[in-house]
Coordinates of C-alpha atoms in Angstrom, one line a residue:
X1 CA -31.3 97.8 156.4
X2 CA -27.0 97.5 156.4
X3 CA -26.3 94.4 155.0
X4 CA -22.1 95.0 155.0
X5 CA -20.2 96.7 157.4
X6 CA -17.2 98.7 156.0
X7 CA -13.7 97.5 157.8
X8 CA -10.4 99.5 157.2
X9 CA -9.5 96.9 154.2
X10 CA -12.9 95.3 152.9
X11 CA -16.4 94.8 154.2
X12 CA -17.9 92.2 156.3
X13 CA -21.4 91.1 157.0
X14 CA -23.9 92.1 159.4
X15 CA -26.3 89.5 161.1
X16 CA -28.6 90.3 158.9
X17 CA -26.1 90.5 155.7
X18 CA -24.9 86.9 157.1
X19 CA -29.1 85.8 157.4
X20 CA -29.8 86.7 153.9
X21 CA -26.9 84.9 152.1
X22 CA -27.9 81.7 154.4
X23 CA -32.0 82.2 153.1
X24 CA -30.6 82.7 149.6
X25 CA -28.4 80.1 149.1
X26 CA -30.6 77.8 150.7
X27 CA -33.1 79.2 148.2
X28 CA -30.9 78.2 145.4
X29 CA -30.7 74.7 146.2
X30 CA -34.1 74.0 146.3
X31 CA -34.8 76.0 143.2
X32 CA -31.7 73.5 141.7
X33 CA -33.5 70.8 143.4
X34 CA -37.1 71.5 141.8
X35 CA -35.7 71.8 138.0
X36 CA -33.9 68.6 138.6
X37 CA -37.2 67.1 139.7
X38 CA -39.0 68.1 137.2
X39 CA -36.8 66.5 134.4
X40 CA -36.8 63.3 136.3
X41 CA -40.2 63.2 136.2
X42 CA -40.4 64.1 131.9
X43 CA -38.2 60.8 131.8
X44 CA -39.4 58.6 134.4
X45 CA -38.0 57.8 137.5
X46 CA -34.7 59.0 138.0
X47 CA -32.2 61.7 139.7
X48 CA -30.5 62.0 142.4
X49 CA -31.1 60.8 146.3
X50 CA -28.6 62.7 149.3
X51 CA -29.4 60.6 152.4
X52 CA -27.4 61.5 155.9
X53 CA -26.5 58.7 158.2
X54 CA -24.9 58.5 161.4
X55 CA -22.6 55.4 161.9
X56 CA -24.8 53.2 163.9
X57 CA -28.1 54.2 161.8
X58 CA -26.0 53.5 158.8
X59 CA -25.3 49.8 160.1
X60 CA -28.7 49.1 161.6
X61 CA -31.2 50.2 159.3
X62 CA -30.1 52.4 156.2
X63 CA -28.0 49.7 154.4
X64 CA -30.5 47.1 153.9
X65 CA -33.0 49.9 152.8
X66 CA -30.3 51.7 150.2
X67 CA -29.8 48.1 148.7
X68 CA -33.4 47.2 148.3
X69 CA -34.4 50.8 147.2
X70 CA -31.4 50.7 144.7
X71 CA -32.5 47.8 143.3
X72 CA -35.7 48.4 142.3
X73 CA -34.5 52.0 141.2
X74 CA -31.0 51.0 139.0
X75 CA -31.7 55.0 137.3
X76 CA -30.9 56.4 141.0
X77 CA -27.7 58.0 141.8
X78 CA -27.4 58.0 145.6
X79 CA -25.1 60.0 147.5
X80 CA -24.5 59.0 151.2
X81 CA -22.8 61.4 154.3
X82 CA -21.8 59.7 156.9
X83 CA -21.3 62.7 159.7
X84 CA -22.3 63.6 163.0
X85 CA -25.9 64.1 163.3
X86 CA -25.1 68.2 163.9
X87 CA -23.3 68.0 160.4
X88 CA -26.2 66.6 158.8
X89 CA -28.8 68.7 160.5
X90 CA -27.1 71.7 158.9
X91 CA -27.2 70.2 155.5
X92 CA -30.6 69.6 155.6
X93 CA -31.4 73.0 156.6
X94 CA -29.6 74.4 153.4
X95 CA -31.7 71.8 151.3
X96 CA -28.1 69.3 150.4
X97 CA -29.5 66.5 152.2
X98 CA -33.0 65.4 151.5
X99 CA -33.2 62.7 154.7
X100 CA -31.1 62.3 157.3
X101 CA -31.0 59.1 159.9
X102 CA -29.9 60.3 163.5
X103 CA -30.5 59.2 166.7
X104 CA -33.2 61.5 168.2
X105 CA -35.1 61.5 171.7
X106 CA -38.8 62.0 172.5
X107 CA -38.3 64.4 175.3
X108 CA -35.5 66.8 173.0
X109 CA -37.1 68.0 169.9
X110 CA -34.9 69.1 167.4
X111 CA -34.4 73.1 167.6
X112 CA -34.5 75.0 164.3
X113 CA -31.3 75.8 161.8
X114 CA -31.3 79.2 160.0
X115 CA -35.2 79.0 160.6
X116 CA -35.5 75.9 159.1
X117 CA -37.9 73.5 161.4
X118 CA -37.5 69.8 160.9
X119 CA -39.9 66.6 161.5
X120 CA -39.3 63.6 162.7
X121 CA -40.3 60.1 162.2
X122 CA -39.2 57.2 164.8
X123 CA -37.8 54.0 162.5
X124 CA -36.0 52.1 164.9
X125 CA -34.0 52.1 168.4
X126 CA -30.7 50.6 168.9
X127 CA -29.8 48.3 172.0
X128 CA -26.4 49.7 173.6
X129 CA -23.2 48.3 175.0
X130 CA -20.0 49.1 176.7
X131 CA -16.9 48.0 174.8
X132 CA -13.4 47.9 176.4
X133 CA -10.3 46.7 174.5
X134 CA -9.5 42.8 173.9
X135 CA -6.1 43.4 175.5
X136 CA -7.6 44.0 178.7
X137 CA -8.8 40.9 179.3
X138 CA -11.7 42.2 181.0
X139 CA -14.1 39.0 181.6
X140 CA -16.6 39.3 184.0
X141 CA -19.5 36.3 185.2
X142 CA -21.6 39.6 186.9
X143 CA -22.6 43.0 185.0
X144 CA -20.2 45.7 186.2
X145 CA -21.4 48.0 188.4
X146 CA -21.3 51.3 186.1
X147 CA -20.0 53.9 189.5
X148 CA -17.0 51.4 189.3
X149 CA -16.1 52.6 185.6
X150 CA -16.5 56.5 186.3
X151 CA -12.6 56.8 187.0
X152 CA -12.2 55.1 183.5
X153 CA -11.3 56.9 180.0
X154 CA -14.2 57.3 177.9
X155 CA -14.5 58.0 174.8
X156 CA -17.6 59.3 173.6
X157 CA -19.1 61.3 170.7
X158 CA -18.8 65.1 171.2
X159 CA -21.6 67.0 172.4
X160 CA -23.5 68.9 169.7
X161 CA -26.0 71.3 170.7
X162 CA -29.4 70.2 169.1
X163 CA -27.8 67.0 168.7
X164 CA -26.7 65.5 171.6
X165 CA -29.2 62.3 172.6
X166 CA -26.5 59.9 172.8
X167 CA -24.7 62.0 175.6
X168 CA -27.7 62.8 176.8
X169 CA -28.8 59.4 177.1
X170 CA -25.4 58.5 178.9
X171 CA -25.4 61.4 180.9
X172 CA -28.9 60.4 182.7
X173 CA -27.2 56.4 183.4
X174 CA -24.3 58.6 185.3
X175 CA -26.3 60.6 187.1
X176 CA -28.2 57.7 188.9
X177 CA -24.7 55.9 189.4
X178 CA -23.7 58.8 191.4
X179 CA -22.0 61.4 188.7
X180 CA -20.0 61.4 185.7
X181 CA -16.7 60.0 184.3
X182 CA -13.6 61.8 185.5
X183 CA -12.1 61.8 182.5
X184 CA -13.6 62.2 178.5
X185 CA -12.4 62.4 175.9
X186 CA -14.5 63.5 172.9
X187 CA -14.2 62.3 169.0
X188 CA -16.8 63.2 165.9
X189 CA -18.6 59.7 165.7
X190 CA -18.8 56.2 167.3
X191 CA -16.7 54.2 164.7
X192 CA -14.0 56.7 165.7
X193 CA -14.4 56.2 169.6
X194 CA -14.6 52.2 168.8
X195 CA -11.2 52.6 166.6
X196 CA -9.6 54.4 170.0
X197 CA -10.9 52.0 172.3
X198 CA -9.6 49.1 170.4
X199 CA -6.1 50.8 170.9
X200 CA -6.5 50.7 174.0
X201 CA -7.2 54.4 174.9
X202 CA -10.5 53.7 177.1
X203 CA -13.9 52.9 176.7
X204 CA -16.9 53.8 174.8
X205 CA -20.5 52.9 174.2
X206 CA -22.1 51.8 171.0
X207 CA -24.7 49.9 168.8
X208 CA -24.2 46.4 170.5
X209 CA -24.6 45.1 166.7
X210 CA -22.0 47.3 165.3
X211 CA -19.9 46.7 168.9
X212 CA -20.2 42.5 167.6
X213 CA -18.7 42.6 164.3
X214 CA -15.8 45.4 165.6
X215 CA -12.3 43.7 165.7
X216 CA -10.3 44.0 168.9
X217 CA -13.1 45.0 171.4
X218 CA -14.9 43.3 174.3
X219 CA -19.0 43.9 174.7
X220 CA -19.1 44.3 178.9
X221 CA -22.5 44.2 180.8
X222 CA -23.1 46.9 182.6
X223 CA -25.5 46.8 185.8
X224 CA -29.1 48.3 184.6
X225 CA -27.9 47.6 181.0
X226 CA -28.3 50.9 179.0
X227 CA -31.1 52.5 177.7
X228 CA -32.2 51.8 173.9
X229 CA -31.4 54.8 171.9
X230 CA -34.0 55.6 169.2
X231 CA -33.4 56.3 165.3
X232 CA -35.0 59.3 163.7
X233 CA -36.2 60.0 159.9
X234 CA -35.4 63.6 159.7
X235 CA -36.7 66.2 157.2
X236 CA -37.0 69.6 156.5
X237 CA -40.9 70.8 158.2
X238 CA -41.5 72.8 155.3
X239 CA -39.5 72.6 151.3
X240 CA -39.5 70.8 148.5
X241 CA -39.3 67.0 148.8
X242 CA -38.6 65.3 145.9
X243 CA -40.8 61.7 144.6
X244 CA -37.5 60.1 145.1
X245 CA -36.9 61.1 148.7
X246 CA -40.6 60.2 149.3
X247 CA -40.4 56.8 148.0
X248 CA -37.3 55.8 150.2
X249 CA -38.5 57.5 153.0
X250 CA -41.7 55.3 152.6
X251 CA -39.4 52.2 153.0
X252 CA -38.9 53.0 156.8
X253 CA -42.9 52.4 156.9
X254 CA -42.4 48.9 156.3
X255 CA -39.0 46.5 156.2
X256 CA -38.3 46.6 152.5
X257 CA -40.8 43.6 151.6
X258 CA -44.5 44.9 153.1
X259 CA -43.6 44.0 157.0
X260 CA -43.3 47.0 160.1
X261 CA -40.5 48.6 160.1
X262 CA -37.9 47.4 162.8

């Protein structure tokens, strides 16, 4: 089997050169993660913890749970990524990440990365709003019809393939209000589209939490309302998962203090 091809100044790799180095280095950090592991457990209960958020997740459930877990576990060094859900999807696949927080849908399971198959574990779902800009004055006594904002900016998260529940989600409310915005513009994550709309680009949807404590932003019903968007617990299928990850992942089961989980 050819792993390089020769080029008139240097090589390059074939598919299957470019397949191998993924499956090795991905290899490599597990085999990293495992001896790490396995002096944390000669010492007690200590190491390191990579968790992925996206935005809203972060807001909604991950930050009371990092506080709480952090607390009982001071020997813990946690290292957060806050990325689109695409972003933290692939480094979970190379075995960076050990979690990852994303919003996920029932009826589009996550594909594969590099062959590496993921579960998922619902935590939470987020309630939705539209936001417009403050300087727009927009008050309204009656929900908007939402046909009446399709000739509005929007600006929305960019579509990821194996990724893409928000705009998913959004593209469904269109489609029963008769078709899609005219004009979009797309950005990496929601706190960006809320930092545009608040300039007064367009609008955007988001966590209607994360919409209330934004400065410089209206929260406008829309006719229908919006769909809630559900929260995922992501995690490699198969690969090593480490006590640590285990124990805070077991903190989505409950609240933090032996209730459900939101």
């Amino acid at each position: 089997m050819t792993l390089l091809d020769r080029l008139p100044r240097g090589v390059t790799l074939t598919p299957a050169g470019r397949y191998l180095e993924a499956a090795g280095r991905r290899l490599i950090a597990e085999e990293q993660r495992l001896s790490a592991t396995l002096r944390a457990m000669g010492e007690g209960l200590e190491g390191e913890l990579r968790v992925g958020a996206e935005p809203m997740g972060l807001w909604r459930v991950v930050s009371t749970r990092v506080a709480s877990f952090l607390s009982a576990h001071p020997r813990v060094s946690l290292e957060l990524m806050d990325a689109p859900p695409r972003v933290q999807l692939e480094n979970l696949a190379n075995g960076y990440l050990d979690l990852a927080v994303i919003p996920v849908l029932p009826q589009e399971p996550l594909p594969p990365i590099s062959d590496v198959a993921f579960t998922v574990e619902f935590v939470a779902t987020l309630p939705l709003t539209l936001i417009v800009p403050q300087s727009w004055n927009l008050s309204v006594s009656d929900p908007l019809p939402l046909a009446s904002l399709r000739g509005k900016t929007w600006i929305l998260p960019r579509r990821l393939p194996g990724a893409r529940s928000l705009s998913r989600l959004i593209d469904d409310r269109f489609a029963s209000a008769g078709g899609s915005p005219t004009k979009i513009i797309p950005v990496p994550t929601v706190q960006t589209a809320a930092t545009l709309v608040a300039a007064g680009l367009g609008v955007s949807v988001m966590s209607d939490e994360m919409a209330a404590h934004h400065p410089d932003v209206d929260r406008v019903p829309v006719a229908g309302g919006w769909p809630e968007l559900p929260l995922g617990l992501v995690r490699r299928k198969h690969g090593i998962v480490t006590p640590i990850a285990e124990r805070f992942a077991g903190l989505f089961a409950t609240d933090g203090h032996g209730g459900p989980a939101d």
